[in-house]
């Protein structure tokens, strides 16, 4: 049994932070948590009194570092998984974008082939279908020509792959109602978004099972005091958990605060909506299938439409804490546990607790930096910009006692 202990940490458990605490990891699972003297182990990691929080789960992310889900190659997903791990992500859904039936099928089949742990990277939990069943009037960066009403001939084979966990659907399109009702049978969450549904239509859709909102505020009918729209419906209906892109560009910090106050931190899921250009140096890029202007604020189409964020999950959590004034103890579930719950994985992911997968981030909440990412007991990333941390890590590792 491979044993790892991470000690000298501020461990954020579901009941609150534990100081000078340690967690014991055996075969990828957290088997004990304590304070003070830790058990002897093969590998001993000194957390330098930094925070230990659950590994981030990014539900809504299209790509990064020049790769995306639509490339439909294992290499693209591996590149993404490895990039995300550097920012504390230990599992994610790979999101598609509105495309032809052929490309959508290829992307979903590729995800089906790669789903599971990815060497050196975050675990691929499945697919998030964003489009094509959306409203042309709320298309955002999606391609107009491929937006279409849902048809059984197309979506049943996609759902039958079993890897589609979430689908963004515009519920005001009559042909889409059947799909919304069908999702539950495939263990898939219909997500309301890229839509112009009015308040009543949105409420009806929520009653049909749309218990999540796609990047709340962005690409949905807005909130007016006499016409609350989809935005007003998802912010006030307790059945809905709201995704937020907390990059301060897609959503103003005041609106982040408004959303967290309206919903409570337990009904917010922070997502990056990062895409192919995320992580690249600013400039113009031609990726073949698409062109992008990458700026420090975000990723843009050639016509300057915002196409995605340059956000990473560590920054999302940090920005949300800054906007709301919430402490890490109150904020961390927005970056992990709530997403696990939305996926039905709350019994094994999203908490630092005995019996849970050892998905752990050593996080400096004052700077948003990641010191280390551990996914299912495997060290996925160590921050070499923290030399003191690294030195301690190597010393402790080489002196480690083996208790096999
Ligand atoms: Zn979108």
Tab-separated table of C-alpha atoms and ligand atoms in Angstrom:
chain	number	residue	atom	x	y	z
A	1	UNK	CA	0.000	0.000	0.000
A	2	UNK	CA	1.421	3.382	-1.082
A	3	UNK	CA	1.153	5.691	1.932
A	4	UNK	CA	1.505	9.457	1.796
A	5	UNK	CA	1.082	11.872	4.637
A	6	UNK	CA	0.628	15.604	4.111
A	7	UNK	CA	1.295	17.348	7.410
A	8	UNK	CA	1.680	20.823	8.878
A	9	UNK	CA	-1.354	22.028	6.929
A	10	UNK	CA	-4.475	24.028	7.584
A	11	UNK	CA	-6.905	21.304	6.592
A	12	UNK	CA	-10.355	22.450	5.477
A	13	UNK	CA	-12.704	19.698	6.543
A	14	UNK	CA	-16.481	19.885	6.018
A	15	UNK	CA	-16.852	21.027	9.627
A	16	UNK	CA	-14.157	23.694	9.519
A	17	UNK	CA	-10.405	24.232	9.290
A	18	UNK	CA	-8.006	22.168	11.434
A	19	UNK	CA	-4.673	23.784	12.295
A	20	UNK	CA	-1.354	21.900	12.300
A	21	UNK	CA	-3.209	19.021	10.777
A	22	UNK	CA	-2.277	16.054	8.598
A	23	UNK	CA	-4.050	13.755	6.221
A	24	UNK	CA	-3.048	10.178	5.529
A	25	UNK	CA	-3.481	8.883	1.986
A	26	UNK	CA	-3.448	5.167	1.204
A	27	UNK	CA	-3.998	3.846	-2.312
A	28	UNK	CA	-5.459	7.135	-3.458
A	29	UNK	CA	-7.972	7.487	-0.650
A	30	UNK	CA	-7.924	9.613	2.509
A	31	UNK	CA	-7.813	7.108	5.366
A	32	UNK	CA	-7.137	9.317	8.383
A	33	UNK	CA	-7.074	12.984	9.399
A	34	UNK	CA	-5.504	14.268	12.579
A	35	UNK	CA	-3.620	17.007	14.368
A	36	UNK	CA	-0.124	16.980	15.823
A	37	UNK	CA	2.096	13.918	15.407
A	38	UNK	CA	1.458	12.162	12.105
A	39	UNK	CA	1.860	8.472	11.295
A	40	UNK	CA	5.124	7.282	9.701
A	41	UNK	CA	4.903	6.959	5.947
A	42	UNK	CA	6.668	6.297	2.617
A	43	UNK	CA	6.221	9.903	1.551
A	44	UNK	CA	5.918	12.837	3.905
A	45	UNK	CA	4.908	16.215	2.498
A	46	UNK	CA	5.227	19.386	4.532
A	47	UNK	CA	2.374	21.750	3.619
A	48	UNK	CA	4.178	24.726	5.223
A	49	UNK	CA	0.999	25.721	7.058
A	50	UNK	CA	-0.766	26.412	3.782
A	51	UNK	CA	-4.395	25.479	3.234
A	52	UNK	CA	-5.400	21.984	2.156
A	53	UNK	CA	-8.682	22.112	0.287
A	54	UNK	CA	-10.387	19.582	-1.993
A	55	UNK	CA	-9.075	19.437	-5.571
A	56	UNK	CA	-10.999	21.728	-7.888
A	57	UNK	CA	-13.675	20.290	-10.157
A	58	UNK	CA	-14.239	22.319	-13.333
A	59	UNK	CA	-17.586	21.394	-14.857
A	60	UNK	CA	-17.452	23.776	-17.774
A	61	UNK	CA	-14.205	23.996	-19.694
A	62	UNK	CA	-13.609	23.633	-23.432
A	63	UNK	CA	-9.855	23.597	-23.699
A	64	UNK	CA	-6.511	25.244	-22.974
A	65	UNK	CA	-2.979	25.617	-24.314
A	66	UNK	CA	-3.966	25.371	-27.975
A	67	UNK	CA	-6.083	22.249	-27.498
A	68	UNK	CA	-9.803	21.723	-27.143
A	69	UNK	CA	-12.506	19.095	-26.883
A	70	UNK	CA	-13.581	19.582	-30.512
A	71	UNK	CA	-10.191	18.418	-31.804
A	72	UNK	CA	-11.472	15.005	-30.723
A	73	UNK	CA	-8.050	13.513	-30.073
A	74	UNK	CA	-6.806	11.837	-26.898
A	75	UNK	CA	-3.757	14.131	-27.044
A	76	UNK	CA	-5.959	17.230	-26.803
A	77	UNK	CA	-7.681	15.897	-23.675
A	78	UNK	CA	-4.329	14.903	-22.136
A	79	UNK	CA	-2.912	18.377	-22.753
A	80	UNK	CA	-5.978	19.937	-21.158
A	81	UNK	CA	-5.924	17.580	-18.154
A	82	UNK	CA	-2.257	18.320	-17.538
A	83	UNK	CA	-2.704	22.070	-17.883
A	84	UNK	CA	-5.666	22.126	-15.481
A	85	UNK	CA	-3.771	20.128	-12.832
A	86	UNK	CA	-1.220	22.966	-12.614
A	87	UNK	CA	-4.032	25.159	-11.340
A	88	UNK	CA	-5.394	22.743	-8.764
A	89	UNK	CA	-7.979	20.920	-10.862
A	90	UNK	CA	-8.249	17.208	-10.080
A	91	UNK	CA	-11.288	16.410	-12.231
A	92	UNK	CA	-13.264	18.021	-15.033
A	93	UNK	CA	-15.912	17.618	-17.683
A	94	UNK	CA	-14.718	18.348	-21.223
A	95	UNK	CA	-17.157	20.741	-22.868
A	96	UNK	CA	-18.088	20.686	-26.533
A	97	UNK	CA	-19.232	23.737	-28.457
A	98	UNK	CA	-21.989	24.098	-31.077
A	99	UNK	CA	-20.757	22.248	-34.146
A	100	UNK	CA	-21.925	19.885	-36.887
A	101	UNK	CA	-23.428	16.525	-35.910
A	102	UNK	CA	-20.304	14.823	-37.214
A	103	UNK	CA	-17.813	16.847	-35.175
A	104	UNK	CA	-20.004	16.670	-32.061
A	105	UNK	CA	-20.201	12.894	-32.346
A	106	UNK	CA	-16.443	12.615	-32.836
A	107	UNK	CA	-15.774	14.781	-29.763
A	108	UNK	CA	-18.162	12.771	-27.577
A	109	UNK	CA	-16.769	9.447	-28.788
A	110	UNK	CA	-13.243	10.640	-28.045
A	111	UNK	CA	-14.311	11.576	-24.522
A	112	UNK	CA	-15.927	8.156	-24.124
A	113	UNK	CA	-12.609	6.558	-25.104
A	114	UNK	CA	-10.563	8.686	-22.680
A	115	UNK	CA	-12.893	9.018	-19.681
A	116	UNK	CA	-11.174	8.146	-16.399
A	117	UNK	CA	-7.819	9.019	-14.867
A	118	UNK	CA	-5.342	10.782	-17.187
A	119	UNK	CA	-1.613	10.309	-16.515
A	120	UNK	CA	-0.182	13.380	-14.792
A	121	UNK	CA	-3.449	15.273	-15.141
A	122	UNK	CA	-6.913	15.828	-13.813
A	123	UNK	CA	-9.433	12.987	-14.119
A	124	UNK	CA	-11.803	13.250	-17.076
A	125	UNK	CA	-15.282	12.737	-15.623
A	126	UNK	CA	-17.227	12.964	-18.878
A	127	UNK	CA	-18.660	15.405	-21.386
A	128	UNK	CA	-20.557	18.666	-21.080
A	129	UNK	CA	-22.530	19.332	-24.251
A	130	UNK	CA	-22.752	23.094	-24.678
A	131	UNK	CA	-24.920	23.477	-27.724
A	132	UNK	CA	-26.122	22.870	-30.364
A	133	UNK	CA	-29.630	22.992	-28.798
A	134	UNK	CA	-29.493	26.664	-27.881
A	135	UNK	CA	-31.180	29.913	-28.937
A	136	UNK	CA	-29.625	31.854	-31.825
A	137	UNK	CA	-30.451	35.065	-29.941
A	138	UNK	CA	-28.216	33.989	-27.037
A	139	UNK	CA	-25.494	32.302	-29.037
A	140	UNK	CA	-22.517	34.075	-27.455
A	141	UNK	CA	-19.476	32.788	-29.331
A	142	UNK	CA	-21.308	29.748	-30.729
A	143	UNK	CA	-21.561	29.394	-34.520
A	144	UNK	CA	-24.965	30.460	-35.799
A	145	UNK	CA	-25.119	27.994	-38.696
A	146	UNK	CA	-24.853	24.944	-36.428
A	147	UNK	CA	-27.450	25.921	-33.829
A	148	UNK	CA	-30.437	23.585	-34.224
A	149	UNK	CA	-33.458	22.269	-32.341
A	150	UNK	CA	-32.961	18.959	-30.544
A	151	UNK	CA	-33.735	15.850	-32.568
A	152	UNK	CA	-33.957	12.346	-31.124
A	153	UNK	CA	-32.022	10.867	-34.042
A	154	UNK	CA	-29.050	12.939	-33.005
A	155	UNK	CA	-29.202	13.109	-29.215
A	156	UNK	CA	-30.224	9.560	-28.288
A	157	UNK	CA	-27.005	7.994	-29.675
A	158	UNK	CA	-25.009	10.741	-27.959
A	159	UNK	CA	-26.700	10.116	-24.596
A	160	UNK	CA	-26.278	6.367	-25.049
A	161	UNK	CA	-22.499	6.770	-24.830
A	162	UNK	CA	-23.140	7.341	-21.111
A	163	UNK	CA	-20.443	10.031	-20.844
A	164	UNK	CA	-22.591	13.137	-21.289
A	165	UNK	CA	-23.162	14.382	-17.759
A	166	UNK	CA	-24.575	17.831	-18.543
A	167	UNK	CA	-26.189	19.539	-21.558
A	168	UNK	CA	-26.915	23.229	-21.999
A	169	UNK	CA	-30.404	23.561	-23.498
A	170	UNK	CA	-32.593	26.559	-24.360
A	171	UNK	CA	-35.970	25.506	-22.931
A	172	UNK	CA	-38.074	28.044	-24.853
A	173	UNK	CA	-37.451	26.113	-28.086
A	174	UNK	CA	-40.431	23.690	-28.228
A	175	UNK	CA	-38.425	20.837	-29.803
A	176	UNK	CA	-35.989	20.918	-26.846
A	177	UNK	CA	-38.572	20.032	-24.180
A	178	UNK	CA	-38.433	16.334	-24.983
A	179	UNK	CA	-34.676	16.267	-24.514
A	180	UNK	CA	-34.961	18.037	-21.146
A	181	UNK	CA	-37.339	15.293	-19.983
A	182	UNK	CA	-35.171	12.526	-21.437
A	183	UNK	CA	-31.910	13.512	-19.684
A	184	UNK	CA	-32.681	11.931	-16.297
A	185	UNK	CA	-32.930	8.465	-17.842
A	186	UNK	CA	-29.297	8.857	-18.942
A	187	UNK	CA	-28.034	10.232	-15.626
A	188	UNK	CA	-27.451	13.576	-17.347
A	189	UNK	CA	-28.248	17.057	-16.015
A	190	UNK	CA	-30.111	19.413	-18.361
A	191	UNK	CA	-28.586	22.847	-17.799
A	192	UNK	CA	-30.503	26.027	-18.607
A	193	UNK	CA	-28.545	28.546	-20.637
A	194	UNK	CA	-27.762	30.208	-23.967
A	195	UNK	CA	-31.469	30.972	-23.914
A	196	UNK	CA	-34.038	33.769	-24.047
A	197	UNK	CA	-36.628	32.031	-21.841
A	198	UNK	CA	-38.771	34.455	-19.883
A	199	UNK	CA	-39.289	33.991	-16.140
A	200	UNK	CA	-42.299	31.677	-16.532
A	201	UNK	CA	-40.679	29.539	-19.214
A	202	UNK	CA	-37.539	29.239	-17.077
A	203	UNK	CA	-39.606	28.176	-14.047
A	204	UNK	CA	-41.361	25.531	-16.095
A	205	UNK	CA	-37.985	24.234	-17.319
A	206	UNK	CA	-36.609	24.112	-13.775
A	207	UNK	CA	-39.633	22.060	-12.714
A	208	UNK	CA	-38.772	19.642	-15.538
A	209	UNK	CA	-35.355	19.047	-13.942
A	210	UNK	CA	-33.096	21.866	-15.152
A	211	UNK	CA	-31.325	22.201	-11.812
A	212	UNK	CA	-28.254	24.043	-13.051
A	213	UNK	CA	-27.664	27.267	-14.962
A	214	UNK	CA	-24.947	27.689	-17.602
A	215	UNK	CA	-22.547	30.554	-16.779
A	216	UNK	CA	-25.197	32.619	-14.991
A	217	UNK	CA	-25.690	36.136	-16.399
A	218	UNK	CA	-23.808	35.309	-19.618
A	219	UNK	CA	-25.861	34.422	-22.696
A	220	UNK	CA	-29.279	34.272	-21.006
A	221	UNK	CA	-32.237	36.654	-20.855
A	222	UNK	CA	-31.295	39.336	-18.350
A	223	UNK	CA	-32.940	40.536	-15.185
A	224	UNK	CA	-35.269	43.509	-15.278
A	225	UNK	CA	-37.427	44.420	-12.284
A	226	UNK	CA	-40.615	43.906	-14.317
A	227	UNK	CA	-39.252	41.000	-16.362
A	228	UNK	CA	-36.897	38.831	-14.269
A	229	UNK	CA	-36.002	36.603	-17.227
A	230	UNK	CA	-33.954	33.424	-16.989
A	231	UNK	CA	-31.426	35.242	-14.821
A	232	UNK	CA	-34.077	36.210	-12.260
A	233	UNK	CA	-35.543	32.708	-12.321
A	234	UNK	CA	-32.281	30.849	-11.701
A	235	UNK	CA	-31.167	33.289	-8.998
A	236	UNK	CA	-34.409	32.926	-7.034
A	237	UNK	CA	-35.293	29.250	-7.513
A	238	UNK	CA	-33.634	27.086	-4.832
A	239	UNK	CA	-33.641	24.009	-7.059
A	240	UNK	CA	-31.016	25.618	-9.281
A	241	UNK	CA	-27.261	25.666	-8.790
A	242	UNK	CA	-25.658	28.524	-10.715
A	243	UNK	CA	-22.402	28.313	-12.631
A	244	UNK	CA	-20.354	31.498	-12.473
A	245	UNK	CA	-17.332	32.557	-14.509
A	246	UNK	CA	-15.539	34.512	-11.787
A	247	UNK	CA	-12.944	36.221	-13.990
A	248	UNK	CA	-14.287	39.754	-13.324
A	249	UNK	CA	-14.661	40.128	-17.128
A	250	UNK	CA	-17.610	37.855	-17.902
A	251	UNK	CA	-19.279	38.983	-14.677
A	252	UNK	CA	-18.654	42.153	-12.675
A	253	UNK	CA	-17.539	41.464	-9.081
A	254	UNK	CA	-20.701	43.162	-7.772
A	255	UNK	CA	-22.800	40.661	-9.716
A	256	UNK	CA	-20.730	37.793	-8.320
A	257	UNK	CA	-21.575	39.097	-4.865
A	258	UNK	CA	-25.235	39.447	-5.800
A	259	UNK	CA	-25.357	35.862	-7.077
A	260	UNK	CA	-23.639	34.413	-4.003
A	261	UNK	CA	-25.970	36.375	-1.717
A	262	UNK	CA	-29.043	35.304	-3.661
A	263	UNK	CA	-28.131	31.643	-3.860
A	264	UNK	CA	-25.955	30.985	-0.837
A	265	UNK	CA	-22.473	29.552	-1.392
A	266	UNK	CA	-23.901	26.024	-1.513
A	267	UNK	CA	-25.729	26.732	-4.790
A	268	UNK	CA	-22.828	28.275	-6.692
A	269	UNK	CA	-20.412	26.359	-8.908
A	270	UNK	CA	-17.326	28.219	-10.082
A	271	UNK	CA	-16.312	27.291	-13.626
A	272	UNK	CA	-13.617	28.647	-15.932
A	273	UNK	CA	-15.225	28.249	-19.385
A	274	UNK	CA	-11.590	28.257	-20.514
A	275	UNK	CA	-11.001	27.400	-24.130
A	276	UNK	CA	-8.419	26.668	-26.820
A	277	UNK	CA	-6.608	29.988	-26.399
A	278	UNK	CA	-6.438	29.931	-22.589
A	279	UNK	CA	-2.882	29.806	-21.331
A	280	UNK	CA	-1.280	31.110	-24.539
A	281	UNK	CA	0.618	34.397	-24.847
A	282	UNK	CA	-1.630	37.284	-25.965
A	283	UNK	CA	-1.861	37.703	-29.733
A	284	UNK	CA	-3.769	36.510	-32.788
A	285	UNK	CA	-3.965	32.774	-33.395
A	286	UNK	CA	-5.323	30.751	-36.277
A	287	UNK	CA	-6.167	27.288	-34.988
A	288	UNK	CA	-7.503	26.161	-38.377
A	289	UNK	CA	-11.040	25.441	-37.242
A	290	UNK	CA	-11.190	28.828	-35.488
A	291	UNK	CA	-9.338	32.100	-35.037
A	292	UNK	CA	-8.818	33.820	-31.724
A	293	UNK	CA	-7.555	37.087	-30.301
A	294	UNK	CA	-6.014	36.282	-26.954
A	295	UNK	CA	-5.785	39.187	-24.555
A	296	UNK	CA	-4.958	39.348	-20.878
A	297	UNK	CA	-8.681	39.859	-20.112
A	298	UNK	CA	-10.044	36.955	-22.142
A	299	UNK	CA	-10.246	35.117	-25.441
A	300	UNK	CA	-12.099	36.848	-28.273
A	301	UNK	CA	-13.426	35.959	-31.734
A	302	UNK	CA	-12.000	38.015	-34.652
A	303	UNK	CA	-15.172	40.208	-34.351
A	304	UNK	CA	-14.284	40.851	-30.675
A	305	UNK	CA	-17.089	38.719	-29.199
A	306	UNK	CA	-15.949	37.224	-25.896
A	307	UNK	CA	-15.323	33.543	-26.663
A	308	UNK	CA	-14.028	32.292	-23.363
A	309	UNK	CA	-11.999	33.182	-20.337
A	310	UNK	CA	-8.314	33.009	-19.526
A	311	UNK	CA	-9.423	31.993	-16.067
A	312	UNK	CA	-8.037	29.165	-13.965
A	313	UNK	CA	-9.875	27.605	-11.023
A	314	UNK	CA	-7.466	28.934	-8.369
A	315	UNK	CA	-8.118	32.479	-9.638
A	316	UNK	CA	-11.865	31.848	-9.813
A	317	UNK	CA	-11.943	30.923	-6.134
A	318	UNK	CA	-9.703	33.841	-5.224
A	319	UNK	CA	-11.758	36.359	-7.248
A	320	UNK	CA	-14.985	35.080	-5.748
A	321	UNK	CA	-13.589	35.437	-2.224
A	322	UNK	CA	-12.449	38.981	-3.029
A	323	UNK	CA	-15.839	39.926	-4.481
A	324	UNK	CA	-17.932	38.451	-1.683
A	325	UNK	CA	-15.699	38.784	1.372
A	326	UNK	CA	-16.288	35.103	2.141
A	327	UNK	CA	-13.559	33.237	4.004
A	328	UNK	CA	-11.914	30.187	2.488
A	329	UNK	CA	-13.862	28.058	4.971
A	330	UNK	CA	-17.122	29.293	3.434
A	331	UNK	CA	-15.944	29.605	-0.156
A	332	UNK	CA	-14.123	26.342	-0.962
A	333	UNK	CA	-17.254	24.245	-1.704
A	334	UNK	CA	-17.945	26.520	-4.701
A	335	UNK	CA	-14.815	25.165	-6.376
A	336	UNK	CA	-15.250	21.461	-5.619
A	337	UNK	CA	-17.996	19.986	-3.456
A	338	UNK	CA	-20.942	21.689	-5.162
A	339	UNK	CA	-19.748	20.460	-8.548
A	340	UNK	CA	-19.337	16.924	-7.167
A	341	UNK	CA	-22.912	17.082	-5.882
A	342	UNK	CA	-24.207	18.246	-9.265
A	343	UNK	CA	-22.582	15.161	-10.788
A	344	UNK	CA	-23.832	12.772	-8.102
A	345	UNK	CA	-20.250	12.183	-6.893
A	346	UNK	CA	-20.636	13.803	-3.463
A	347	UNK	CA	-20.031	10.468	-1.711
A	348	UNK	CA	-16.413	10.284	-2.911
A	349	UNK	CA	-15.270	13.635	-4.305
A	350	UNK	CA	-15.274	17.256	-3.178
A	351	UNK	CA	-14.434	16.843	0.518
A	352	UNK	CA	-11.372	16.249	2.619
A	353	UNK	CA	-12.848	13.465	4.673
A	354	UNK	CA	-12.014	9.861	5.535
A	355	UNK	CA	-13.086	7.527	2.728
A	356	UNK	CA	-12.965	10.237	0.074
A	357	UNK	CA	-10.677	10.228	-2.974
A	358	UNK	CA	-7.425	11.968	-2.079
A	359	UNK	CA	-8.002	14.964	-4.373
A	360	UNK	CA	-6.182	17.724	-2.543
A	361	UNK	CA	-4.784	21.145	-3.358
A	362	UNK	CA	-2.182	22.856	-1.217
A	363	UNK	CA	-3.353	26.412	-1.728
A	364	UNK	CA	-2.068	29.829	-0.705
A	365	UNK	CA	-5.333	31.745	-0.397
A	366	UNK	CA	-3.540	35.092	-0.004
A	367	UNK	CA	-2.000	34.924	-3.499
A	368	UNK	CA	-4.221	32.282	-5.167
A	369	UNK	CA	-1.105	30.223	-5.887
A	370	UNK	CA	-1.077	26.454	-5.950
A	371	UNK	CA	1.793	24.780	-4.122
A	372	UNK	CA	0.809	21.213	-4.982
A	373	UNK	CA	-1.994	19.283	-6.642
A	374	UNK	CA	-2.680	15.700	-5.583
A	375	UNK	CA	-5.219	13.700	-7.600
A	376	UNK	CA	-6.380	10.380	-6.157
A	377	UNK	CA	-3.162	10.164	-4.146
A	378	UNK	CA	-0.822	10.966	-7.048
A	379	UNK	CA	1.209	14.191	-7.028
A	380	UNK	CA	0.131	15.845	-10.295
A	381	UNK	CA	1.910	19.151	-9.827
A	382	UNK	CA	4.472	20.787	-7.557
A	383	UNK	CA	5.114	24.510	-7.786
A	384	UNK	CA	8.810	25.064	-8.489
A	385	UNK	CA	8.381	28.805	-7.817
A	386	UNK	CA	8.138	27.964	-4.146
A	387	UNK	CA	11.741	26.812	-3.556
A	388	UNK	CA	11.444	26.609	0.209
A	389	UNK	CA	8.460	24.350	-0.160
A	390	UNK	CA	10.281	22.152	-2.678
A	391	UNK	CA	13.374	21.856	-0.491
A	392	UNK	CA	11.335	20.764	2.474
A	393	UNK	CA	9.466	18.346	0.286
A	394	UNK	CA	12.628	16.647	-1.008
A	395	UNK	CA	14.307	16.532	2.389
A	396	UNK	CA	11.306	15.058	4.026
A	397	UNK	CA	10.834	12.622	1.193
A	398	UNK	CA	14.403	11.368	1.303
A	399	UNK	CA	14.288	10.987	5.073
A	400	UNK	CA	10.881	9.393	5.013
A	401	UNK	CA	10.343	6.315	7.123
A	402	UNK	CA	8.787	3.361	5.444
A	403	UNK	CA	6.078	1.648	7.411
A	404	UNK	CA	5.093	-0.964	4.847
B	1	LIG	ZN1	-21.264	29.320	-23.184
